Amino acid sequence: MTRHESDEQNGQRKLIERQGRLADTLLAASEGEALALAPAGLHALPALPGGLAQALRLYRVQAGLRAERVLAGVYPRLRERMEAHQAGSFASLAWTCWRRHPPVQGDLGTWGEALIGLLAEAEAVGLPPLWTALARLEWNLHQVERLPEPGRDPGSLVLLGRLPAAAVRLVLADHVALHRCHAPSLRGLLELPTESFGIGAREAVVVWRDGWQGRAMAIDAAALRWFEALLAGHDLERALQLAGAAFDFSAWLPVAMTRGWMARVETVEQGGGADAYGVAFPLRFTRGVGR
């Protein structure tokens, strides 16, 4: 290595160290700690009264406001609950999230999931588990809105009339997700959706993308078992068995197609199998499967 190359490498290393020190300064826990961590040569603009201390204070204020504004857009219901419990608590959490898990890219729409982990940690000191579950639900709603338009094959529904239930399976769209609420402390999550599917008591929440928006609907125990069976990849016959007699497939299917829950119907490989629209299996009718 030449002297020039060595000097250049040392210069890059020192620059990286200074940048790291600057990041530590801006994200320090307190103003006093920020001043102590400030790298040598860091100064405020001459026109700013108060010097470096005021400059760092302004950054913290602006960053805190930015963090709160971004996260309030992602977690509006959580913010409402936290602020009703204690004014300023959501703003404090947003600043902590920014400080401990700062954005790593310019698109702030990808930032904010770490807030869920902060809430989960705080459960050890008495934070309601419902708040963590609510944050997971709202982050899910935020994320599905950013997904590419899901691919769907409504024409594959013809398989339901051509093949027996054991020979096909229903594939849910990639954006469909379940939020189970078995624990008593999470039951409050079931009150949030304005819509529900199933005649039984609400047991879970299904999230999906409707157009460009994230949507949520409460479902009963039978529908929950049905969704779980589909997500596990079971064929239609087995999925109906697992869902139980209380599940109404004929009511679910049009809702699933209208809401965009279902991506396609596909064949299950058996023996020689069948092609996508073939009739290699003898026809038979199974409960809940229409022609």
PDB file of N, CA and C in Angstrom, residues 201-260:
ATOM      1  N   ALA A 201     -69.494 -15.653  18.311  1.00  0.00           N
ATOM      2  CA  ALA A 201     -68.783 -14.550  18.958  1.00  0.00           C
ATOM      3  C   ALA A 201     -67.471 -14.266  18.231  1.00  0.00           C
ATOM      4  N   ARG A 202     -67.051 -13.030  18.259  1.00  0.00           N
ATOM      5  CA  ARG A 202     -65.803 -12.645  17.611  1.00  0.00           C
ATOM      6  C   ARG A 202     -64.605 -13.305  18.303  1.00  0.00           C
ATOM      7  N   GLU A 203     -63.690 -13.865  17.483  1.00  0.00           N
ATOM      8  CA  GLU A 203     -62.529 -14.554  18.041  1.00  0.00           C
ATOM      9  C   GLU A 203     -61.203 -14.055  17.476  1.00  0.00           C
ATOM     10  N   ALA A 204     -61.240 -13.422  16.314  1.00  0.00           N
ATOM     11  CA  ALA A 204     -60.006 -12.972  15.669  1.00  0.00           C
ATOM     12  C   ALA A 204     -60.334 -11.842  14.703  1.00  0.00           C
ATOM     13  N   VAL A 205     -59.286 -11.246  14.173  1.00  0.00           N
ATOM     14  CA  VAL A 205     -59.428 -10.170  13.189  1.00  0.00           C
ATOM     15  C   VAL A 205     -58.641 -10.558  11.944  1.00  0.00           C
ATOM     16  N   VAL A 206     -59.270 -10.447  10.788  1.00  0.00           N
ATOM     17  CA  VAL A 206     -58.582 -10.691   9.529  1.00  0.00           C
ATOM     18  C   VAL A 206     -58.282  -9.344   8.879  1.00  0.00           C
ATOM     19  N   VAL A 207     -57.063  -9.207   8.380  1.00  0.00           N
ATOM     20  CA  VAL A 207     -56.605  -7.973   7.728  1.00  0.00           C
ATOM     21  C   VAL A 207     -56.318  -8.283   6.269  1.00  0.00           C
ATOM     22  N   TRP A 208     -56.699  -7.380   5.388  1.00  0.00           N
ATOM     23  CA  TRP A 208     -56.429  -7.558   3.971  1.00  0.00           C
ATOM     24  C   TRP A 208     -56.368  -6.195   3.303  1.00  0.00           C
ATOM     25  N   ARG A 209     -56.008  -6.216   2.049  1.00  0.00           N
ATOM     26  CA  ARG A 209     -55.952  -4.985   1.255  1.00  0.00           C
ATOM     27  C   ARG A 209     -57.186  -4.903   0.373  1.00  0.00           C
ATOM     28  N   ASP A 210     -57.902  -3.814   0.499  1.00  0.00           N
ATOM     29  CA  ASP A 210     -59.110  -3.572  -0.289  1.00  0.00           C
ATOM     30  C   ASP A 210     -58.835  -2.345  -1.148  1.00  0.00           C
ATOM     31  N   GLY A 211     -58.565  -2.582  -2.441  1.00  0.00           N
ATOM     32  CA  GLY A 211     -58.142  -1.469  -3.282  1.00  0.00           C
ATOM     33  C   GLY A 211     -56.760  -1.015  -2.842  1.00  0.00           C
ATOM     34  N   TRP A 212     -56.674   0.231  -2.392  1.00  0.00           N
ATOM     35  CA  TRP A 212     -55.399   0.763  -1.896  1.00  0.00           C
ATOM     36  C   TRP A 212     -55.402   0.946  -0.384  1.00  0.00           C
ATOM     37  N   GLN A 213     -56.411   0.420   0.272  1.00  0.00           N
ATOM     38  CA  GLN A 213     -56.524   0.602   1.715  1.00  0.00           C
ATOM     39  C   GLN A 213     -56.436  -0.715   2.460  1.00  0.00           C
ATOM     40  N   GLY A 214     -55.877  -0.655   3.665  1.00  0.00           N
ATOM     41  CA  GLY A 214     -55.900  -1.807   4.544  1.00  0.00           C
ATOM     42  C   GLY A 214     -57.240  -1.860   5.257  1.00  0.00           C
ATOM     43  N   ARG A 215     -57.827  -3.034   5.331  1.00  0.00           N
ATOM     44  CA  ARG A 215     -59.122  -3.200   5.978  1.00  0.00           C
ATOM     45  C   ARG A 215     -59.030  -4.310   7.014  1.00  0.00           C
ATOM     46  N   ALA A 216     -59.959  -4.275   7.975  1.00  0.00           N
ATOM     47  CA  ALA A 216     -60.003  -5.297   9.020  1.00  0.00           C
ATOM     48  C   ALA A 216     -61.444  -5.715   9.257  1.00  0.00           C
ATOM     49  N   MET A 217     -61.648  -6.993   9.543  1.00  0.00           N
ATOM     50  CA  MET A 217     -62.972  -7.528   9.843  1.00  0.00           C
ATOM     51  C   MET A 217     -62.832  -8.570  10.948  1.00  0.00           C
ATOM     52  N   ALA A 218     -63.754  -8.554  11.885  1.00  0.00           N
ATOM     53  CA  ALA A 218     -63.764  -9.568  12.939  1.00  0.00           C
ATOM     54  C   ALA A 218     -64.393 -10.852  12.399  1.00  0.00           C
ATOM     55  N   ILE A 219     -63.907 -11.999  12.870  1.00  0.00           N
ATOM     56  CA  ILE A 219     -64.458 -13.285  12.447  1.00  0.00           C
ATOM     57  C   ILE A 219     -64.702 -14.158  13.671  1.00  0.00           C
ATOM     58  N   ASP A 220     -65.624 -15.114  13.526  1.00  0.00           N
ATOM     59  CA  ASP A 220     -65.929 -15.993  14.652  1.00  0.00           C
ATOM     60  C   ASP A 220     -64.991 -17.201  14.660  1.00  0.00           C
ATOM     61  N   ALA A 221     -65.197 -18.108  15.607  1.00  0.00           N
ATOM     62  CA  ALA A 221     -64.284 -19.239  15.785  1.00  0.00           C
ATOM     63  C   ALA A 221     -64.275 -20.164  14.571  1.00  0.00           C
ATOM     64  N   ALA A 222     -65.447 -20.407  13.974  1.00  0.00           N
ATOM     65  CA  ALA A 222     -65.516 -21.287  12.809  1.00  0.00           C
ATOM     66  C   ALA A 222     -64.749 -20.695  11.631  1.00  0.00           C
ATOM     67  N   ALA A 223     -64.930 -19.403  11.394  1.00  0.00           N
ATOM     68  CA  ALA A 223     -64.204 -18.739  10.304  1.00  0.00           C
ATOM     69  C   ALA A 223     -62.708 -18.713  10.586  1.00  0.00           C
ATOM     70  N   LEU A 224     -62.337 -18.557  11.856  1.00  0.00           N
ATOM     71  CA  LEU A 224     -60.920 -18.577  12.214  1.00  0.00           C
ATOM     72  C   LEU A 224     -60.307 -19.934  11.884  1.00  0.00           C
ATOM     73  N   ARG A 225     -60.997 -21.008  12.245  1.00  0.00           N
ATOM     74  CA  ARG A 225     -60.483 -22.348  11.925  1.00  0.00           C
ATOM     75  C   ARG A 225     -60.369 -22.538  10.413  1.00  0.00           C
ATOM     76  N   TRP A 226     -61.315 -21.978   9.683  1.00  0.00           N
ATOM     77  CA  TRP A 226     -61.301 -22.068   8.225  1.00  0.00           C
ATOM     78  C   TRP A 226     -60.091 -21.336   7.645  1.00  0.00           C
ATOM     79  N   PHE A 227     -59.888 -20.110   8.068  1.00  0.00           N
ATOM     80  CA  PHE A 227     -58.734 -19.347   7.581  1.00  0.00           C
ATOM     81  C   PHE A 227     -57.429 -20.060   7.930  1.00  0.00           C
ATOM     82  N   GLU A 228     -57.342 -20.580   9.137  1.00  0.00           N
ATOM     83  CA  GLU A 228     -56.124 -21.281   9.554  1.00  0.00           C
ATOM     84  C   GLU A 228     -55.885 -22.520   8.694  1.00  0.00           C
ATOM     85  N   ALA A 229     -56.956 -23.222   8.350  1.00  0.00           N
ATOM     86  CA  ALA A 229     -56.822 -24.408   7.505  1.00  0.00           C
ATOM     87  C   ALA A 229     -56.329 -24.034   6.109  1.00  0.00           C
ATOM     88  N   LEU A 230     -56.845 -22.942   5.557  1.00  0.00           N
ATOM     89  CA  LEU A 230     -56.394 -22.495   4.236  1.00  0.00           C
ATOM     90  C   LEU A 230     -54.942 -22.047   4.275  1.00  0.00           C
ATOM     91  N   LEU A 231     -54.576 -21.309   5.305  1.00  0.00           N
ATOM     92  CA  LEU A 231     -53.191 -20.850   5.424  1.00  0.00           C
ATOM     93  C   LEU A 231     -52.228 -22.018   5.592  1.00  0.00           C
ATOM     94  N   ALA A 232     -52.719 -23.119   6.171  1.00  0.00           N
ATOM     95  CA  ALA A 232     -51.888 -24.308   6.349  1.00  0.00           C
ATOM     96  C   ALA A 232     -51.785 -25.133   5.070  1.00  0.00           C
ATOM     97  N   GLY A 233     -52.551 -24.770   4.036  1.00  0.00           N
ATOM     98  CA  GLY A 233     -52.466 -25.459   2.755  1.00  0.00           C
ATOM     99  C   GLY A 233     -53.323 -26.696   2.618  1.00  0.00           C
ATOM    100  N   HIS A 234     -54.322 -26.861   3.486  1.00  0.00           N
ATOM    101  CA  HIS A 234     -55.185 -28.041   3.405  1.00  0.00           C
ATOM    102  C   HIS A 234     -56.086 -27.978   2.172  1.00  0.00           C
ATOM    103  N   ASP A 235     -56.456 -29.158   1.686  1.00  0.00           N
ATOM    104  CA  ASP A 235     -57.407 -29.194   0.578  1.00  0.00           C
ATOM    105  C   ASP A 235     -58.781 -28.766   1.078  1.00  0.00           C
ATOM    106  N   LEU A 236     -59.683 -28.532   0.150  1.00  0.00           N
ATOM    107  CA  LEU A 236     -60.996 -27.994   0.501  1.00  0.00           C
ATOM    108  C   LEU A 236     -61.772 -28.924   1.430  1.00  0.00           C
ATOM    109  N   GLU A 237     -61.720 -30.214   1.152  1.00  0.00           N
ATOM    110  CA  GLU A 237     -62.464 -31.159   1.988  1.00  0.00           C
ATOM    111  C   GLU A 237     -61.967 -31.113   3.433  1.00  0.00           C
ATOM    112  N   ARG A 238     -60.649 -31.160   3.608  1.00  0.00           N
ATOM    113  CA  ARG A 238     -60.081 -31.143   4.954  1.00  0.00           C
ATOM    114  C   ARG A 238     -60.318 -29.800   5.625  1.00  0.00           C
ATOM    115  N   ALA A 239     -60.232 -28.726   4.875  1.00  0.00           N
ATOM    116  CA  ALA A 239     -60.460 -27.396   5.446  1.00  0.00           C
ATOM    117  C   ALA A 239     -61.884 -27.271   5.979  1.00  0.00           C
ATOM    118  N   LEU A 240     -62.845 -27.817   5.241  1.00  0.00           N
ATOM    119  CA  LEU A 240     -64.236 -27.781   5.698  1.00  0.00           C
ATOM    120  C   LEU A 240     -64.422 -28.617   6.963  1.00  0.00           C
ATOM    121  N   GLN A 241     -63.742 -29.748   7.019  1.00  0.00           N
ATOM    122  CA  GLN A 241     -63.821 -30.587   8.216  1.00  0.00           C
ATOM    123  C   GLN A 241     -63.260 -29.857   9.434  1.00  0.00           C
ATOM    124  N   LEU A 242     -62.134 -29.194   9.250  1.00  0.00           N
ATOM    125  CA  LEU A 242     -61.500 -28.477  10.358  1.00  0.00           C
ATOM    126  C   LEU A 242     -62.334 -27.274  10.798  1.00  0.00           C
ATOM    127  N   ALA A 243     -62.979 -26.621   9.849  1.00  0.00           N
ATOM    128  CA  ALA A 243     -63.795 -25.453  10.190  1.00  0.00           C
ATOM    129  C   ALA A 243     -65.011 -25.855  11.010  1.00  0.00           C
ATOM    130  N   GLY A 244     -65.579 -27.018  10.713  1.00  0.00           N
ATOM    131  CA  GLY A 244     -66.727 -27.493  11.471  1.00  0.00           C
ATOM    132  C   GLY A 244     -68.051 -27.131  10.826  1.00  0.00           C
ATOM    133  N   ALA A 245     -69.110 -27.728  11.351  1.00  0.00           N
ATOM    134  CA  ALA A 245     -70.443 -27.562  10.771  1.00  0.00           C
ATOM    135  C   ALA A 245     -70.961 -26.135  10.860  1.00  0.00           C
ATOM    136  N   ALA A 246     -70.436 -25.352  11.795  1.00  0.00           N
ATOM    137  CA  ALA A 246     -70.929 -23.977  11.963  1.00  0.00           C
ATOM    138  C   ALA A 246     -70.438 -23.044  10.862  1.00  0.00           C
ATOM    139  N   PHE A 247     -69.435 -23.468  10.100  1.00  0.00           N
ATOM    140  CA  PHE A 247     -68.897 -22.596   9.052  1.00  0.00           C
ATOM    141  C   PHE A 247     -69.756 -22.689   7.800  1.00  0.00           C
ATOM    142  N   ASP A 248     -70.107 -21.542   7.240  1.00  0.00           N
ATOM    143  CA  ASP A 248     -70.965 -21.462   6.054  1.00  0.00           C
ATOM    144  C   ASP A 248     -70.112 -21.097   4.838  1.00  0.00           C
ATOM    145  N   PHE A 249     -69.692 -22.113   4.096  1.00  0.00           N
ATOM    146  CA  PHE A 249     -68.837 -21.882   2.937  1.00  0.00           C
ATOM    147  C   PHE A 249     -69.551 -21.079   1.861  1.00  0.00           C
ATOM    148  N   SER A 250     -70.833 -21.365   1.657  1.00  0.00           N
ATOM    149  CA  SER A 250     -71.586 -20.671   0.606  1.00  0.00           C
ATOM    150  C   SER A 250     -71.724 -19.185   0.902  1.00  0.00           C
ATOM    151  N   ALA A 251     -71.681 -18.807   2.180  1.00  0.00           N
ATOM    152  CA  ALA A 251     -71.717 -17.388   2.537  1.00  0.00           C
ATOM    153  C   ALA A 251     -70.328 -16.768   2.450  1.00  0.00           C
ATOM    154  N   TRP A 252     -69.300 -17.557   2.750  1.00  0.00           N
ATOM    155  CA  TRP A 252     -67.932 -17.036   2.775  1.00  0.00           C
ATOM    156  C   TRP A 252     -67.396 -16.761   1.379  1.00  0.00           C
ATOM    157  N   LEU A 253     -67.662 -17.651   0.428  1.00  0.00           N
ATOM    158  CA  LEU A 253     -67.039 -17.552  -0.891  1.00  0.00           C
ATOM    159  C   LEU A 253     -67.323 -16.229  -1.597  1.00  0.00           C
ATOM    160  N   PRO A 254     -68.580 -15.769  -1.705  1.00  0.00           N
ATOM    161  CA  PRO A 254     -68.802 -14.478  -2.376  1.00  0.00           C
ATOM    162  C   PRO A 254     -68.159 -13.309  -1.638  1.00  0.00           C
ATOM    163  N   VAL A 255     -68.133 -13.383  -0.321  1.00  0.00           N
ATOM    164  CA  VAL A 255     -67.470 -12.321   0.444  1.00  0.00           C
ATOM    165  C   VAL A 255     -65.976 -12.329   0.147  1.00  0.00           C
ATOM    166  N   ALA A 256     -65.386 -13.524   0.109  1.00  0.00           N
ATOM    167  CA  ALA A 256     -63.953 -13.648  -0.153  1.00  0.00           C
ATOM    168  C   ALA A 256     -63.586 -13.113  -1.528  1.00  0.00           C
ATOM    169  N   MET A 257     -64.421 -13.365  -2.515  1.00  0.00           N
ATOM    170  CA  MET A 257     -64.136 -12.888  -3.860  1.00  0.00           C
ATOM    171  C   MET A 257     -64.329 -11.379  -3.951  1.00  0.00           C
ATOM    172  N   THR A 258     -65.363 -10.873  -3.309  1.00  0.00           N
ATOM    173  CA  THR A 258     -65.634  -9.432  -3.351  1.00  0.00           C
ATOM    174  C   THR A 258     -64.559  -8.647  -2.611  1.00  0.00           C
ATOM    175  N   ARG A 259     -64.139  -9.153  -1.464  1.00  0.00           N
ATOM    176  CA  ARG A 259     -63.163  -8.438  -0.639  1.00  0.00           C
ATOM    177  C   ARG A 259     -61.717  -8.676  -1.064  1.00  0.00           C
ATOM    178  N   GLY A 260     -61.497  -9.629  -1.942  1.00  0.00           N
ATOM    179  CA  GLY A 260     -60.135  -9.880  -2.397  1.00  0.00           C
ATOM    180  C   GLY A 260     -59.330 -10.768  -1.472  1.00  0.00           C
TER     181      GLY A 260
END
